[in-house]
Every structure is written in structure tokens, then in C-alpha cells.
Short mmCIF file of C-alpha atoms in Angstrom, two decimals:
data_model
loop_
_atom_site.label_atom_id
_atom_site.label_comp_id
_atom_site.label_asym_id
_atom_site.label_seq_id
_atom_site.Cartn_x
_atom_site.Cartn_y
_atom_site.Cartn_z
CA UNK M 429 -15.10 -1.55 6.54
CA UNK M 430 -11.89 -3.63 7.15
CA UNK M 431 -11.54 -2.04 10.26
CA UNK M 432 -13.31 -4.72 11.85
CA UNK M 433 -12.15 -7.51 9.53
CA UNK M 434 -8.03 -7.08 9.42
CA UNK M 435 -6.36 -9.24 12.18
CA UNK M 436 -3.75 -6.88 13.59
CA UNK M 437 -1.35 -7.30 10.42
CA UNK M 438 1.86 -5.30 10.25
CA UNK M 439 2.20 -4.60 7.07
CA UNK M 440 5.35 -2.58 8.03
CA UNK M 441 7.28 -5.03 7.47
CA UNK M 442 5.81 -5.46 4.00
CA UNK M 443 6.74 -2.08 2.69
CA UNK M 444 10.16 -2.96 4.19
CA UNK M 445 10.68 -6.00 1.71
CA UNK M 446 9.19 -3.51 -1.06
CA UNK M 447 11.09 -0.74 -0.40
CA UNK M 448 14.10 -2.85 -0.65
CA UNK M 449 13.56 -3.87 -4.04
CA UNK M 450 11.15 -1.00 -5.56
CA UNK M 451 14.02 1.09 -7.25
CA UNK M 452 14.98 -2.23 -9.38
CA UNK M 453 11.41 -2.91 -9.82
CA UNK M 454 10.62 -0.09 -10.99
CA UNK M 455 13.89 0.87 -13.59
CA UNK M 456 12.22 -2.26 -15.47
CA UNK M 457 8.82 -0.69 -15.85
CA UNK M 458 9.36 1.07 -19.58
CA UNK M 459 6.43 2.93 -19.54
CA UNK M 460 5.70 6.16 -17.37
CA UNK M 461 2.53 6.78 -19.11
CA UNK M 462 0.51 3.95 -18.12
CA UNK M 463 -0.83 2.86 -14.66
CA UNK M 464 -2.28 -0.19 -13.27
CA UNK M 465 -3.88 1.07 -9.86
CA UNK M 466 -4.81 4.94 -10.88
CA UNK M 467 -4.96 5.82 -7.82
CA UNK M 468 -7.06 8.88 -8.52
CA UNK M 469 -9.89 6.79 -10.26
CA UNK M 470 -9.69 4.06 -8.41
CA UNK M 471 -8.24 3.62 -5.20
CA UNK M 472 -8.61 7.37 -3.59
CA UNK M 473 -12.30 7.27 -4.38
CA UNK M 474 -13.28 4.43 -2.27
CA UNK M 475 -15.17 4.52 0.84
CA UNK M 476 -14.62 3.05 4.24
CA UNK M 477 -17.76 1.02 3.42
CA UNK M 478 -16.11 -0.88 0.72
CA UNK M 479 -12.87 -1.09 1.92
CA UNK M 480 -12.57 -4.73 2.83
CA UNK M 481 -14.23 -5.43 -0.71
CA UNK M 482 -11.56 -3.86 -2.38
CA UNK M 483 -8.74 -5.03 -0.17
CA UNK M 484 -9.91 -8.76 -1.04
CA UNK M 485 -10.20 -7.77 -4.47
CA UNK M 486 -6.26 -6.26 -4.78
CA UNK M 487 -5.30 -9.13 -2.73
CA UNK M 488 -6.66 -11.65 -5.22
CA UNK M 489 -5.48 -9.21 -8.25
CA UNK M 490 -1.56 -9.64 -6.94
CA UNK M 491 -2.34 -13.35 -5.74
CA UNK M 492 -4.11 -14.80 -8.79
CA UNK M 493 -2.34 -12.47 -11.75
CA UNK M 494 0.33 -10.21 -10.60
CA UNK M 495 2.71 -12.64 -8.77
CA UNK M 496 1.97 -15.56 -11.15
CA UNK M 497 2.71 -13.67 -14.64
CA UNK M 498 5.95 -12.14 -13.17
CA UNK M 499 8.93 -13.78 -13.92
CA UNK M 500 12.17 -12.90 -11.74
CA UNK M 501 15.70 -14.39 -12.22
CA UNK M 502 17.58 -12.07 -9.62
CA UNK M 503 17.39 -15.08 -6.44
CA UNK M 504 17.11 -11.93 -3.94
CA UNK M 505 14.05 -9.81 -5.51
CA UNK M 506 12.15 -13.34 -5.60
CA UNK M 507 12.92 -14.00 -1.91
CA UNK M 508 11.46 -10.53 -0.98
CA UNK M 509 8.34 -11.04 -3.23
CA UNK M 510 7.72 -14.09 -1.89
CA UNK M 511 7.78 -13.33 1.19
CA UNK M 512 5.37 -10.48 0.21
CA UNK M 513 3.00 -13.08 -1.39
CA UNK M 514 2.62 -15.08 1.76
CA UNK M 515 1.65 -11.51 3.78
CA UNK M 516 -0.69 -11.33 0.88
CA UNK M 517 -2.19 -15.06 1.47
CA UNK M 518 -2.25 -14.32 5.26
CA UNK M 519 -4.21 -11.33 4.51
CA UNK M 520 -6.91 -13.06 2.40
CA UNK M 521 -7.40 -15.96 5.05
CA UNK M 522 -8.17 -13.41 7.57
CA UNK M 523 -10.41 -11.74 5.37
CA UNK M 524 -11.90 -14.99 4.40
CA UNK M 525 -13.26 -14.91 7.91
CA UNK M 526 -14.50 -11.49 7.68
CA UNK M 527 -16.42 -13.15 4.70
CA UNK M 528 -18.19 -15.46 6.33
CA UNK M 529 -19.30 -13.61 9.08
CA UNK M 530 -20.47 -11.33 6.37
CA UNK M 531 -18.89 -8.18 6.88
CA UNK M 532 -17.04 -7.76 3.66
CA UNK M 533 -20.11 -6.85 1.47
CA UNK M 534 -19.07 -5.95 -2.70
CA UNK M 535 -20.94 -2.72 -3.61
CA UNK M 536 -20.55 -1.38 -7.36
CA UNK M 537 -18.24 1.21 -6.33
CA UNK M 538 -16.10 -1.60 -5.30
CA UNK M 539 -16.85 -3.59 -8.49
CA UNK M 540 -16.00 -1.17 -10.73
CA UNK M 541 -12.99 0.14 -9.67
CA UNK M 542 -11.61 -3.23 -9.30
CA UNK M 543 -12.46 -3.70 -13.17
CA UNK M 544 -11.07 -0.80 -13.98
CA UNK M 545 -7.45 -2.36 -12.39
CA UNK M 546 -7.92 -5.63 -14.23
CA UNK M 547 -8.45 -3.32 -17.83
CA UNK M 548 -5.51 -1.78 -17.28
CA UNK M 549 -3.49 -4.59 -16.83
CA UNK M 550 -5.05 -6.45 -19.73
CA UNK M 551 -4.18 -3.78 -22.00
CA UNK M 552 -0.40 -4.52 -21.68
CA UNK M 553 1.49 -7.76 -22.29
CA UNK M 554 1.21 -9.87 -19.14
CA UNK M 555 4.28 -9.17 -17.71
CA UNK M 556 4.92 -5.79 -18.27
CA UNK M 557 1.41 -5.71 -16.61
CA UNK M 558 2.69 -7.60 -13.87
CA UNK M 559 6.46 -5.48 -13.55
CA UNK M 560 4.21 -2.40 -13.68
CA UNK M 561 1.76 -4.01 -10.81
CA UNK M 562 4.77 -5.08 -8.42
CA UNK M 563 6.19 -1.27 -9.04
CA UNK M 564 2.97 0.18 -7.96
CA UNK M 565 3.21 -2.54 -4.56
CA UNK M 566 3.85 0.96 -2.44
CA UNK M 567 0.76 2.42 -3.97
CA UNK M 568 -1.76 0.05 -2.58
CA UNK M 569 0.21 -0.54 0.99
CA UNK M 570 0.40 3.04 1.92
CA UNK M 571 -3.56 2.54 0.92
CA UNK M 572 -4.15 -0.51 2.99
CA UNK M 573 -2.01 1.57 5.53
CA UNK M 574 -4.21 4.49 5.85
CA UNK M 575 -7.45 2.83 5.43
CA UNK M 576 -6.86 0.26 8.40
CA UNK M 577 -5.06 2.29 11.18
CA UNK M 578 -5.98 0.57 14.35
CA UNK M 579 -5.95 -2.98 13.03
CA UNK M 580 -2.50 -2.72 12.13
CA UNK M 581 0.51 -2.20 14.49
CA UNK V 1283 19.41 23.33 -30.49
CA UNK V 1284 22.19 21.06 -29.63
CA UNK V 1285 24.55 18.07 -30.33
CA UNK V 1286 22.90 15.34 -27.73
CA UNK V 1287 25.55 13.16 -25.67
CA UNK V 1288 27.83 16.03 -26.50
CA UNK V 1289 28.48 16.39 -22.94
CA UNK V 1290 28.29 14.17 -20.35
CA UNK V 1291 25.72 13.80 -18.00
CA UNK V 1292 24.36 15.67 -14.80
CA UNK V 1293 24.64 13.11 -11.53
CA UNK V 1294 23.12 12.50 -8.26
CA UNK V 1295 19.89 14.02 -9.63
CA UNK V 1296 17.17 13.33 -6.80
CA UNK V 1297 14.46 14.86 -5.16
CA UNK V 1298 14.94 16.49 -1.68
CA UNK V 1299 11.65 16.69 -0.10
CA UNK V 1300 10.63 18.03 3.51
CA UNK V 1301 7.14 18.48 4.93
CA UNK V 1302 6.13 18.23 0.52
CA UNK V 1303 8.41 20.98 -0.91
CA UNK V 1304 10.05 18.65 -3.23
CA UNK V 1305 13.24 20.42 -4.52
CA UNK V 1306 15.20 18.20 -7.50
CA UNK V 1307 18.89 18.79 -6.88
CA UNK V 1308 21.59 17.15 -8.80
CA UNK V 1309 25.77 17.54 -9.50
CA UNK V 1310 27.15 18.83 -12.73
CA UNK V 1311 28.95 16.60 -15.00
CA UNK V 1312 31.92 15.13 -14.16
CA UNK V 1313 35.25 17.16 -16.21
CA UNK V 1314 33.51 20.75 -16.64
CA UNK V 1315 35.08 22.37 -13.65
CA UNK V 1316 35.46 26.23 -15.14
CA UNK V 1317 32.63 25.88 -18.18
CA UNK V 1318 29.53 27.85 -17.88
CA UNK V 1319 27.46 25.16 -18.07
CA UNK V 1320 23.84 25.33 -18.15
CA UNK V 1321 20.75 23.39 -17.32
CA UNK V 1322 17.15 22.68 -18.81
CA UNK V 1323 14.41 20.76 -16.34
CA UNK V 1324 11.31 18.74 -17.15
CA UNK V 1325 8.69 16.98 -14.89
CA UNK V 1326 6.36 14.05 -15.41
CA UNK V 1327 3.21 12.70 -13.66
CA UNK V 1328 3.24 9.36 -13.91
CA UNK V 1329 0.39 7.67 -15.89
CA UNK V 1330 0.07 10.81 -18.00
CA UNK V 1331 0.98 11.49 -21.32
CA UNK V 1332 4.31 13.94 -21.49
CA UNK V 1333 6.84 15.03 -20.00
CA UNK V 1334 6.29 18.78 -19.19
CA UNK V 1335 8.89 22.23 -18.93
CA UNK V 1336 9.71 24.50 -16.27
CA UNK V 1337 9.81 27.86 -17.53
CA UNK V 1338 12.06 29.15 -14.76
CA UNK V 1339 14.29 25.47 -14.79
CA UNK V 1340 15.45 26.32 -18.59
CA UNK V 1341 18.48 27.36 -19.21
CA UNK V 1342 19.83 28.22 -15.27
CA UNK V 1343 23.39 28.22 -13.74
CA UNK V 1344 22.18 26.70 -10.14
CA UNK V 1345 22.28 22.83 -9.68
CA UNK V 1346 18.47 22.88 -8.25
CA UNK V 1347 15.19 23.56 -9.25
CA UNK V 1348 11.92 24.03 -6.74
CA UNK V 1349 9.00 21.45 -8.71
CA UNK V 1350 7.35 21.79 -4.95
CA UNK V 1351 4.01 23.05 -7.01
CA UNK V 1352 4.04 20.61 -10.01
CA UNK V 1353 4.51 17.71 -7.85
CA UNK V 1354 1.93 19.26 -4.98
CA UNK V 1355 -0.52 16.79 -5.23
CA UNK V 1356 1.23 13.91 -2.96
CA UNK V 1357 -1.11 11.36 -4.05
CA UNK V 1358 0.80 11.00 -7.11
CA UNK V 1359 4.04 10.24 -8.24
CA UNK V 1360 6.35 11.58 -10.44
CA UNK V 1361 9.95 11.91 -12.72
CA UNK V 1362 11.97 14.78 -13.50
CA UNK V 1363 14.93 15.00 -15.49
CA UNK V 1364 17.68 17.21 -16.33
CA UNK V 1365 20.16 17.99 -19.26
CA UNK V 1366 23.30 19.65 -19.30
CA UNK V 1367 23.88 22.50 -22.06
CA UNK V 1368 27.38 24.36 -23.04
CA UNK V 1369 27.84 26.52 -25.96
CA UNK V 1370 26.50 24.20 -28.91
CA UNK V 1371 26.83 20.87 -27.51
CA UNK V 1372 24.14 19.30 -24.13
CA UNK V 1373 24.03 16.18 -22.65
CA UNK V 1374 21.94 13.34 -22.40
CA UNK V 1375 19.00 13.41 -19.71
CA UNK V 1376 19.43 12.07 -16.92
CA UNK V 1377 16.13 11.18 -14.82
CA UNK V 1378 15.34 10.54 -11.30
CA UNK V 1379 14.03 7.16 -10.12
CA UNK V 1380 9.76 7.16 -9.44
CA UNK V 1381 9.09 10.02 -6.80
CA UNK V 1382 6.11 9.09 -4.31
CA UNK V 1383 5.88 12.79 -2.24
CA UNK V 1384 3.23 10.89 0.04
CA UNK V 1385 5.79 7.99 0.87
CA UNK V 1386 9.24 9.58 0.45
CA UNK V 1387 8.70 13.38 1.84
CA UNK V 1388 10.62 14.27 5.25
CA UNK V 1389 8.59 15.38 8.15
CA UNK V 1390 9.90 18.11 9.80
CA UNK V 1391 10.27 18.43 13.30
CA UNK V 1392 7.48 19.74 15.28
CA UNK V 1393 7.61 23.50 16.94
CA UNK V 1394 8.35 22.60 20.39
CA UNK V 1395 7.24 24.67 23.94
CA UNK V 1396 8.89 23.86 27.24
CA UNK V 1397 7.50 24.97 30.71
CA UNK V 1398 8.88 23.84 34.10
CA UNK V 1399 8.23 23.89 37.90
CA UNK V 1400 10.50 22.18 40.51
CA UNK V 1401 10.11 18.70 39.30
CA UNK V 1402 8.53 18.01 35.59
CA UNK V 1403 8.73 19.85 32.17
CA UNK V 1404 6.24 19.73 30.62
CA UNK V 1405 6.04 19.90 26.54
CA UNK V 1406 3.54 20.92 23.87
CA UNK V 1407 4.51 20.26 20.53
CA UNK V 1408 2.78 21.32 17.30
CA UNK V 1409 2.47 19.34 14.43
CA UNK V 1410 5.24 21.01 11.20
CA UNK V 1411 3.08 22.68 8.27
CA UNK V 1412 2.68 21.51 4.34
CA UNK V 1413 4.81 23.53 2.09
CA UNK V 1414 2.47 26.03 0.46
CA UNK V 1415 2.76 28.08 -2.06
CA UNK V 1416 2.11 31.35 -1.02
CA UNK V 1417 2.35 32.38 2.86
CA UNK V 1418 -0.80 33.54 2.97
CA UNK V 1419 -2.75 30.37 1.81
CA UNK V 1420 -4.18 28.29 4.41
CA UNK V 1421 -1.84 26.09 6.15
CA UNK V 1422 -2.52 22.49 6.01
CA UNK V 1423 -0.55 20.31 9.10
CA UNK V 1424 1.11 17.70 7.99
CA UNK V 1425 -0.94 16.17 11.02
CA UNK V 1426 -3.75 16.29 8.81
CA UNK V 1427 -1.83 14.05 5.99
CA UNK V 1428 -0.60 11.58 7.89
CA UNK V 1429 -3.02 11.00 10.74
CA UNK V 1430 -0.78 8.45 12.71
CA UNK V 1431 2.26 10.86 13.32
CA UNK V 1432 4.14 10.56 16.41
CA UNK V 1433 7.27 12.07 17.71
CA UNK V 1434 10.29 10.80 19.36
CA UNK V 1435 11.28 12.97 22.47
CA UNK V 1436 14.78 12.72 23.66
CA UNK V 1437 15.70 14.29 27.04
CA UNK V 1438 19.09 15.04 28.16
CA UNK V 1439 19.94 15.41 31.87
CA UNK V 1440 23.20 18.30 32.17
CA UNK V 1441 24.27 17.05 35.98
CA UNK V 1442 23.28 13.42 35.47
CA UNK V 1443 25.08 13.05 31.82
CA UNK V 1444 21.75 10.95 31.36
CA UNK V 1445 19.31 10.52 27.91
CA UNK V 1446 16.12 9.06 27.93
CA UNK V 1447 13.75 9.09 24.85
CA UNK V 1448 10.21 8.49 24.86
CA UNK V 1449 7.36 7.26 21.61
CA UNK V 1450 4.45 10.22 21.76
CA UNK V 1451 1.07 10.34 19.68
CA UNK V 1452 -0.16 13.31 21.04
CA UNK V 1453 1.00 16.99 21.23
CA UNK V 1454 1.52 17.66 25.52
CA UNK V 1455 4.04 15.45 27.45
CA UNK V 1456 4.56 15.93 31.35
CA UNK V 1457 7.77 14.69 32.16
CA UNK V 1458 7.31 14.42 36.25
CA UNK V 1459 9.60 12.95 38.74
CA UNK V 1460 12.47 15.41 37.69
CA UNK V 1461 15.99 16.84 39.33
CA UNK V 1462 15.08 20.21 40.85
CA UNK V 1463 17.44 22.76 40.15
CA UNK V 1464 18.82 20.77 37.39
CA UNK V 1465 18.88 21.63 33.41
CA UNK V 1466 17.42 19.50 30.74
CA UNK V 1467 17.70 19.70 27.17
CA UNK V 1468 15.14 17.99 24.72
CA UNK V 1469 15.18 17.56 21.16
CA UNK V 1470 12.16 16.04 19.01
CA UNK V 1471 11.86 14.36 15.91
CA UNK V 1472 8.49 13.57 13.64
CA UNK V 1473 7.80 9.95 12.73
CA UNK V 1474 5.28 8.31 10.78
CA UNK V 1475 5.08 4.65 10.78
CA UNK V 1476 5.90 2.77 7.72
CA UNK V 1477 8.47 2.80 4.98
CA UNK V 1478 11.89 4.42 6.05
CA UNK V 1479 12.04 7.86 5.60
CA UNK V 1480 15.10 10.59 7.06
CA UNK V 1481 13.86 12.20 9.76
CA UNK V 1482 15.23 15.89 11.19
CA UNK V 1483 15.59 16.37 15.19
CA UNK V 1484 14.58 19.59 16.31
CA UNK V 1485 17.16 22.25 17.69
CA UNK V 1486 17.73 21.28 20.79
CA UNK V 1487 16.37 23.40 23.45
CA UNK V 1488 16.92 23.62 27.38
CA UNK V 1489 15.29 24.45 30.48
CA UNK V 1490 16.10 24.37 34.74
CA UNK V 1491 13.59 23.25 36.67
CA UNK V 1492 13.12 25.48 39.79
CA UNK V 1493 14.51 24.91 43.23
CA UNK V 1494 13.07 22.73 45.50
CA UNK V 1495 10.93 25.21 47.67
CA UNK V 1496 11.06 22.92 50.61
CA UNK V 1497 14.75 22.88 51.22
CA UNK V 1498 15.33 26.67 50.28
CA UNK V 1499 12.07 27.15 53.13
CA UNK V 1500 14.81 24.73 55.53
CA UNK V 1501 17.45 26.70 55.04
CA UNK V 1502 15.78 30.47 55.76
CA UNK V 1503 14.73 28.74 59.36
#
């Protein structure tokens, strides 16, 4: 798993920039009855073995779609999701490494639960797919959290 | 049935949540003092499809309502609400922000066991216990939830006026190099790394460490 891949990164400091903004974040996110990470299909069911996998896959997910669809006038919830996109890019050079030293292998399990993410967001307009994402932010730290104690202060 | 927006709102409706028994509590509307106001409560898991009663939240006089078992799964988060009812006329809901039991829930402070000799305490702590539903169901530790929970021991010395605290992952804690004959009070509080959360010390509780055998053996010569 990541365990051996994630380069001692604090992501405490992370869910301290989210938690500062996750109550505004949030109020904008209309609907209740529709997740992005479904955490009980997805995320809880994944095994140490394809944790890195998935990691890089999330990471790429915020990256690539997430933090590029969302658009943000208020000057101080951009500052704190910026500075949460640059823990993200951190995060996927250091996993980059893991990469090439081949010890962040894709399985299906992996795969399709990572699918499963990107349907969900497709299904809504891009960015209320990408408020929704940034809401759920806690969601997949306190996963990252408990799935890389020991690499992470 | 009645009027909506008749009445104003409930505030300050939240969730209250130590060691998972998540308890919404809220304030009546502002400019009813003396009406016998009522209130109805619903619940909803997020990513599902409706919001859902509480039969024994409908209609009640109290300003709380224990959702401890319909938000008991901590993996997922939730919304409650609340209306306001008098005579023919109820308010709006009002709702609570996202509720994330595995993020946001208090841990208690940990059951705490102090034994001394002439110069060290020492101090075995136990981990506080998931709310369950029935005492008789199995307990679950909240040590088992959230594997990386430490505690935060602060000692107190009576004669010296001094406090010291101390970062521990485990449950036992020698504290050696002590005052004989002197009394110390300790108080511990649960932490789990990661986002904020309040935390509640535990009662404080105090102990004398013995008297130094050597001198009392002096003085009897």
C-alpha cells in the first residue's frame, strides 16, 4: 500500500485549511441526496493493497477536474483551496516516485471504484459536481488519514 | 397541519456529540417566552433519498432530541432539522450544517487509575467507550475507531505550585523522579490527531506519594 510510498506528509494541516472553509462550502452544495465519493461503495471498501492506486487516482480526480471546474469569487476560500491544491500536487510527485519504483500497482477494485467517483460527478453540471467534490474534501482526508498512519506526522 | 413561517424559527440548532451519542439541541424562537411551544424533528443521511421522522422527536416540549442511533453509523454524515409548532401556526425548518460523527464527535476522557510509592505515580488509563444503545451490547472503545488516540496528561504539584503536561500513545505512564511526601493531582484529556475537535479533561484526581523511608529510618536512630 501507500504505506511505503507517502513521504511523511502532514496532511493536518490540510484538514485545517478545509475545516476553515467547509461550512461555506458546503451551504452551497443544493443537493443532500447526491454524493460524489460514496464512501460506503467506494472508498470504505478498499484494501490496503490498493491504497496508493486510489490515492493517485483521488489526487488526479481533485487535480485534473475538481479544482479546475470550481469557480470561487470569495479571495479567502480560493487562498485556502489553493493552498490545498499544491498539498495535492506535492502528494502526486511523491507518489510519482512510488510509481516508478513500481509499488503503486492499479487492481480492478481500484479501477472501479475510481469510475464509480468520476460517474457521479458526470451526472451533475460541472460545478455543482465540483462544489459537491470540495464539500466532501473531509471525506477523503480523514481516509488518506487512516489509511497512511505512520507516513504521516 | 399548520400555517408555515407562522412562527419564527428555532436557533442554534446543532449537534452535540461525545464518544458518538450525537444529541441535536437547539433554542426556541426568539419572542415566545410563556407559549407552549412545540417541536417536530427529522434526520437525513446524506446521499440518500428523504428526509426521515422521529417518532419520539414529534410534537415534544424539550429543546433536544437523542438521533445517537439514526446517525450510529459514523462513516456517514448527516442533517437534521427542526420546526417550531404553536396552536395552528409552526415555523419554518431550520437545519443543521453537514454532520460528520467520525470527524466532529468529542472523545471523552479516558477512566484514569493512579498508584504511588515514595517517588513516581504511576497511571493506567483506559481508552472512553462508543455510545451504545443498550448497556448490555458489546462495548466498542473508541480506541478501536480511532487507532491513533493519545492523551494529554497534566500533573499538578500541591507544594511546588508546579504543572507539567506530557503527549501519551499508550495506556501506563510512570511518572518517576517525584517529591516524596508531596500530593499531585492529574487530569487527562483524549486527543486524536487531525481536524479540531473540543476535547473534555478528566476530573481531576490526586494522590501523596509516600515518605521517604530513608529519612523516617534516620530519624528512629
Amino acid at each position: 500500500g501507500l504505506r511505503r510510498c507517502l513521504i511523511s506528509m502532514d496532511i493536518h494541516h490540510i484538514e485545517e485549511a478545509f475545516q476553515e472553509i467547509k461550512k461555506t462550502i458546503q451551504a452551497k452544495d443544493p443537493f443532500q441526496n447526491v454524493t460524489i465519493l460514496s464512501t460506503s461503495e467506494t472508498l470504505h471498501r478498499i484494501k490496503p493493497l490498493d491504497v496508493c492506486c486510489m490515492t493517485k487516482n483521488l489526487l488526479a480526480f481533485y487535480v485534473d477536474k475538481v479544482f479546475k471546474d470550481h469557480q470561487e469569487l470569495n479571495p479567502q476560500i480560493l487562498r485556502k483551496i489553493s493552498s490545498i491544491a499544491n498539498s495535492f500536487l506535492y502528494m502526486q510527485k511523491a507518489l510519482r516516485q512510488c510509481q516508478e519504483q513500481r509499488q503503486c500497482h492499479c487492481r480492478d477494485e481500484a479501477t472501479n471504484a475510481t469510475r464509480i467517483i468520476h460517474s457521479n460527478y458526470d451526472q451533475l453540471e460541472a460545478r455543482s459536481a465540483a462544489i459537491k467534490s470540495l464539500g466532501e474534501l473531509d471525506v477523503f482526508l480523514a481516509w488518506i488519514d487512516r489509511n497512511h498512519q505512520g507516513t504521516s506526522a | 397541519l399548520c400555517i408555515s413561517g407562522g412562527l419564527p424559527q428555532p436557533t442554534n440548532i446543532t449537534f452535540l456529540s461525545i464518544n458518538m451519542r450525537n444529541i441535536l439541541q437547539w433554542s426556541p424562537p426568539e419572542g415566545l417566552q410563556g407559549a407552549e411551544v412545540t417541536y417536530t424533528v427529522q434526520y437525513f443521511i446524506y446521499g440518500q433519498k428523504k428526509w426521515l421522522n422521529k417518532s419520539e422527536c414529534r410534537n415534544i416540549n424539550r429543546t433536544c432530541c437523542d438521533l445517537s442511533l439514526e446517525t450510529s453509523d459514523y462513516e456517514h454524515q448527516y442533517y437534521a432539522k427542526v420546526k417550531a409548532i404553536w396552536e395552528r401556526n409552526c415555523s419554518k425548518w431550520a437545519e443543521t450544517g453537514r454532520f460528520y460523527p467520525f470527524l466532529e464527535t468529542q472523545i471523552g476522557p479516558p477512566r484514569v487509575a493512579l498508584t504511588t510509592d515514595e517517588k513516581s505515580i504511576s497511571i493506567v488509563l483506559t481508552a472512553p467507550e462508543k455510545w451504545k444503545r443498550n448497556p448490555e451490547d458489546s462495548s466498542i472503545s473508541m480506541q478501536q475507531i480511532y487507532s491513533n488516540l493519545k492523551y494529554n496528561v497534566s500533573i499538578y504539584n500541591t507544594k511546588s505550585n508546579r504543572t507539567w503536561s506530557q503527549y501519551v500513545t499508550n495506556h501506563t505512564l510512570v511518572l518517576s523522579w517525584l517529591e516524596p511526601d508531596t500530593l499531585y493531582c492529574v487530569r487527562v484529556e483524549s486527543f486524536v490527531p487531525g481536524p479540531p475537535r473540543l476535547a473534555q479533561p478528566s476530573d481531576k484526581q490526586c494522590v501523596h506519594t509516600l515518605k521517604d523511608q530513608a529519612s523516617a529510618l534516620k530519624v528512629k536512630i
